Structures are given as structure tokens and as C-alpha cells.
Amino acid sequence: MASVSTSPSCSTIPTPVRRSSRSTFAVAELRRLKQRRVSTPVTVGFGHFGEVVRNDVEFLKKKIGIGIKWANEAFRVPEVTKTAEELFWLRHLEDPADSTPLEPRRSWPQPSYSGLSGVDLFMADVKALEAYAGYFYCLSKMWSRPLPEVYDPQEVADYFNCRPHVVAFRLLEVFSAFMVAAIRLRTSASDKGRSLEASEQNFGMVLKETMLHLGPTFIKVGQSLSTRPDIFGTEISKALSELHDRIPPFPQPEAVKIIEEELGAPVESFFSQFSQETVAAASFGQVYRGKTLDGLDVAVKVQRPDLRHAVLRDIYILRLGLGVLRKIVKRENDIRVYADELGKGLAGELDFTLEAANASEFREAHSQFSYIRVPKVYQHLTRKRVLTMEWMVGESPTDLLSISSGDSNHDFQSQERQKLEARRSLLDLVNKGVEATLVQLLDTGILHADPHPGNLRYTSSRQIGFLDFGLVCRMQRKHQLAMLASIVHIVNGDWAFLVEALTDMDVIKPGVNTRRFTLDLEYALGEVELKNGIPDIEFTKVLSKIVKVALNYQLQMPPYFTLVLRSLACFEGLAAAGDPNFKTFEAAYPFVVQKLLSENSAATRKILHSAVLNRKKEFRWERVALFLGKSSTRKRLPLVSSTRDETPGDSTSNQMDRDADTVGVVLRLLASKDGVVLRRLLMAANGTSLIRTFISREAHVIRQKLCRTIADTMYQWMVGIFGIKSLKFISLSDPPPSPGTNITVKDFKILIRDKRVRVILRKILESAKSDRVLMLRFGWTSFVMFLTTTALACHRFVISVSEGYINYLSLSAPVALRT
């Protein structure tokens, strides 16, 4: 309100008086409070209160962040923090040049008195002082020794035993991080309107942020979890997948400083161009794109600062935890070896010279496989903390998956053609990835143990590119053969042979009751459903069941077994994301069959004989049919179907083609150079049982396939012998079998004239000669097959010639007659 002054001689005129801004604000605030008293009170719920608290927390975090940033710049907090960290870790006591071996740790001197004189006591005191001095000198040497370059459990334990405060603060940090995550999840769970998908997404985001906060070791764990959407859920795996390529980078000047320290000269003396921004940031390092003085495009990987101390500290804590767990559950075997294996792997990844050697070895071992691409390593630009490799251009599986599912932010996400092309590329990548994994596991023996989506690329030349060779598993030949045998025995359900394979894999140790172990294994794996004779289950789940049974017997898994599980889990997770109907055994079995049929060695022949022959050397016909059926699909059919829009008729047609291919493979192998294994298998088999099985009802389908194949060959022979092809007025249809697997007349003549095939047939017939009834039935079956084959070939020949002649007449008739 405005104040006024009155006078008797003049009219009353209101005169405004200036007020300060403070008084104006007070008047406005009073009016607002009066209006609030008049307004109806609002009921505030718990959800609204939580929203208000969250908004306040976000506001405080923002303001506190601004304050922290100002304080960092004003008080030079990073420099002070670095100095404090050096003091905290006691690194000023470390001597990197000290590599002398430590003497055995001395115990605290124990005094003894045995009736000594004064001089003897004095000398004993001198010796005691010497012992005390030696003890304290040993302790001082332990404090001055740095962390080992190569992981050694005892040396790592000695280092952190001198720094218990470091371990204590890390335990407190880990515990508080997970407690905060649990509180966040509990707070968000109070919202009852949240859907299950949103809850999983929120859980995945909280878990991802916790892993990022806890550092490289936990990021590695999160990356492994992200590859299994079938176990942890799609939303959780999708959130954790950001740990592959969305890790916050460290500043570029620090990376340049590390490069210059490692290479011993400024960056400009090695690279004509060097990117200012990181191309990718990983858990252990980050990548920059550069160009050498020679004009080569390269990827420069730089290790994160002070990484070794942080990683080995977490491994030490994990080892302590496993030791406590071992005492609680009272296990006889030392489960701390799992932490040691992880420590060896991660410590190896910290040395980029080892990664460079792994990449070069992997590249050389797989150079014969054209679909596998490995970048070249530039050794003169590689050191322990810097790795320079050839720049590889390609798309990551994560990008292909997001484009094919329509979740991409690109401009062409709505275009169906782009989505279809991305999906085809993803399925082709999965096919080649499974193929490459089997080659590494069963052929070369050098296995990429960390093939998560961030380490894979699909190039424009339709190759699968591998990156990051810090973790590589080298398998012994006996372990490869045992893994090959285990796949065959799991498919066939031969649990006794599977136990033998596990013994060769060093999973089952001497002294274990193998009979009881076989029963437990059969119970664990006996519930697996079969689909077309193949287990309808993922390979990693089968191996996990085997591990579970082995742990019940307190068996210790061999070191390579964990790495194999990790690699298979990564690729199975990628395959499941690309095709939910993907089955590992169905994809792997054709490769296994082809390897057994093509590799002529005593070990593979033993596996093959145990798979298709019983103890009496008799063929198990259902397994032979499965074996040959899978071998025929090896090269012609993709491992993962490129489309799901097949009609039932198409499926039937494909099955008929596969049946024809089965017989075609057998007939072509018998007389070929690659048929040594098949011929030896026939020579080792019981000929009488082979004939008896061939004329049985179960082999009716096989005889039909054989008649069809021979009829096609006879049809070709008739066309050639009568010179039908030379008649231009007749056009004949092509043979129905798929090209590349059908038997030509030339192949059939070679098969008939081959002496090795004659020897096999003669041996089979002579072994069954004594059973005249069986020979009579075999002769009758062969006669019926001959008549059937001749009838089919003649029928097709007549129909083809008639159709060709009728077509010629219809085309050569006058137009008026045809209309």
C-alpha cells in the first residue's frame, strides 16, 4: 500500500513512496502465503515424497559438482590427490630396479638361555641383535619391492600384506558401492506401476554404473555377463553391453605422455596424424586413430594409468574371499586357483607386448582361413603400455543388431532394406563366428578367449575380424581331441565314453569312482531333449552341468576349461541375439563330422569307431544316418538359417535334397582321396552285420536314397548313349539333385572300377558267405533295387524326351494353329 500525506488547504492526492527491492519481495511473499492458507490442502503420497527427494538430490549433485570443479581448479586438487595417492600406496619406497630374489622370511627371534657365562651372554645378545636387524631388513626389502610384472600369488600377497590399509579401503569402497546400488534399486522398486521390462532395464543401468565406478576388474566381469542375454535377460544384458565401448576415457594428454614415455620420443616423430578424441575406450585401455610417417592407418591402444596396482589389488581381494569360502564350506581342493588363473590372464593383458605376440601367432595360425581377418601388428611402435596395429574398418555386432531391430538412431532405420541387409550381415557374422570358434577349438588350438561384441568386426569383404588378443587360450592336442570326442558322445548319449573323454581333458582325476560319476553325469544330462537327433541345448549349459557334477566330487577344473567356457559363452550369447532359434550342437556337429571323416589319424578313427560301431564291430545304423546326414549339410547349408519364412513344402524339398546329398557324399567319398577314413571304417566293421542291417526295414530309407541316386546317374548315361543332347529340337530338364553333390556318369564309372571299393565289397560278401539265407535275401533285395532303379531311369527318360518333343512341336506349329 502507498503512503499519503493530507493538508487542509488542498485535496488529498496519493503520493507513491519508493521502496527497496527487499520490501517488495517481502510483500509478494506475504501475499503468496495468504493464498496458500486459503487454498485447499493437498495430500502428499510416498511416491511424491520420493520424487521430491530425488529432484533435490539431483539439484544438490549438480551444484556440488560445480563446486567440486571450481575447487579442483582453484586448489589444484588433482595434483594434491596424486601426491596423496603416491603416499597412500607408499610408492616412494618402491625400487623398480630391484629384481633380486627375496630370502626366505625370517621369524621373530626366540631367546634361549642354557647356562651361559657373561661373555657368552654378551655374544648371544650381539647375535640376537643381528637376528633382529636381519628381520627388520627383510621387512624393509619387502616394503621396497614393487608389484611383479608376471602374476605370482605369493609376491602379490607379500606386496599387499605390507599395505593392509589399501585392501581395507578397497573393501569399504566395494561394499559401499553395492550398498548404494541396493538402496537405489529398493527405492525404485517402491513404484508399483513400473513394468517388468522397465525394472530389468533399471537394474541393468544401476549394475552398469556400479561396475563403472568400481573400475577395470569389475568392468571385465560386467562384459562377460553382457554376453548371456538368455541367462540374465535382454534388458540387463543390453545395459551391460555398454561396458564394451562406452567406458569413460581418461584425458588425452595423459595418453600422449604414456606414449612418449614408452616410445622415448615425441608423438610427432612416429605419427603424422594422431586423433584428439578416442575412437574407443575399453576397460584396460583406449584406442586412438593415427597415421604413421609411411602413410599407414593404424590403431594406437594406450593403457590406462596405474592399472596394474588396481587390477592386482582386486585379484588379491578375490583370492582372500575364495580362501575364506573354502574354509567355510570345508573343501579339500584349493579353489583359490580360479583367482590365480584370472590374475594370470589379466596380468597378461596388462603387457601389450604379450598381446602383440598373441595377435601375430593368431594371425599366422589362421591365415589359411579366408573368412578370418586379423590386423597386422607394428612391432616397432609397440611397448608394454602401447600397442599399434593395422586399422580395421568394419561394423560391430552391436551396431548390426541395433539396425536390424530398428533401435538405431541412424537416418535409415525406417528403411526395411537396410534392416534386412543388417540382419543378413549379422547372421553371416554369427555363421562365420561359430565356424571360426570351432576351427580354433578343434583345429588350430589357439582360441580367442574374449570374443565379446566389442572385439569383433564385420568387414565389407564379408570377413569376421578379431580384435584385442590380451586373453588367448592355447590348447594341447590331447585336449582338442577330447573336446571333439565329448561333442560326439554327448550327441550319441554315450556317457561312459564321455567320462573317458573328460579324463583325457584332465577334468576327472585318478582315484575318482568313474562308475558313480557316469551315473551322476547321465542323470544330469539325460533330461536334455533331442531335435533331429541333436541335443536341443547350448554347449555352455552342457559344460556347466559337467562342471557342476565335477565340483560335487571336489574336482578342480583345468585352467584352459574356464577360458573355453568364456569364449563359447560370448559367441553363444551373440548367436542367440542374432537368431533366437540358434542351437550350438546343430551348428557344430557338421564340422565335427567332417573333421572325423577327413582327418586320417589313429585318435580320430578311434572316436569315429566308438560313435558308429558297437563292441561287436556292428554298425549302429541310426547313428550312421545322422552322421552322414550332417556331413552332407556341411558346405551347402548355412549354420544359421537366413530366413524364417520357409513354407512346409520348401522344408520337405530341402529334406529330400539332403537325403540325396547323404548318399552322394558316401559314393563320392568311397573312391576319392578323402575317403580313407570311410574305407577303413568299412574294412573294420562286421560285414555280416552290415549286410543284415542293409536289408532290414530300418534301412528302407537308405535304399530309396541309393535307388534315386543310381537312377539319376543311369538317366544321364541313357541321355548320353542315345545322343539326345545332340538333337537341338529336344530340351531336357536338369537332374534334380543339388549341384556339387550329385553323382555323374564319370564318378559312377570311377566308383565301379576302383580296386579299393572292390576289395571292400569282396571282404563284406566273404564274411557273410556262410549264412546262405542272408545271402539269398541280399540277392533278392539287390535284384529289386536294380529293377526299381531301371524303372525310375527309363520312366524319367521317356517323360523327358516326350516333353521335349511336344514342346518342339508346339513351338514350330503355325501361329494360326497355336491360337
Short mmCIF file of C-alpha atoms in Angstrom, two decimals, residues 98 117 273 424 545 549 585 595 611 651 687 708 733 751:
data_model
loop_
_atom_site.label_atom_id
_atom_site.label_comp_id
_atom_site.label_asym_id
_atom_site.label_seq_id
_atom_site.Cartn_x
_atom_site.Cartn_y
_atom_site.Cartn_z
CA ASP A 98 65.20 -54.16 -7.53
CA SER A 117 78.78 -67.04 31.01
CA GLN A 273 48.41 -37.71 -37.66
CA ARG A 424 21.85 -60.78 -43.14
CA LYS A 545 26.34 -79.27 -15.96
CA VAL A 549 28.91 -82.73 -11.33
CA PHE A 585 25.18 -78.53 -31.29
CA LYS A 595 36.69 -83.48 -39.31
CA ALA A 611 30.48 -93.39 -32.37
CA SER A 651 11.23 -77.69 -45.95
CA GLY A 687 30.46 -107.45 -42.85
CA ARG A 708 17.28 -92.38 -56.57
CA SER A 733 15.38 -80.95 -67.82
CA LEU A 751 33.46 -95.97 -58.34
#
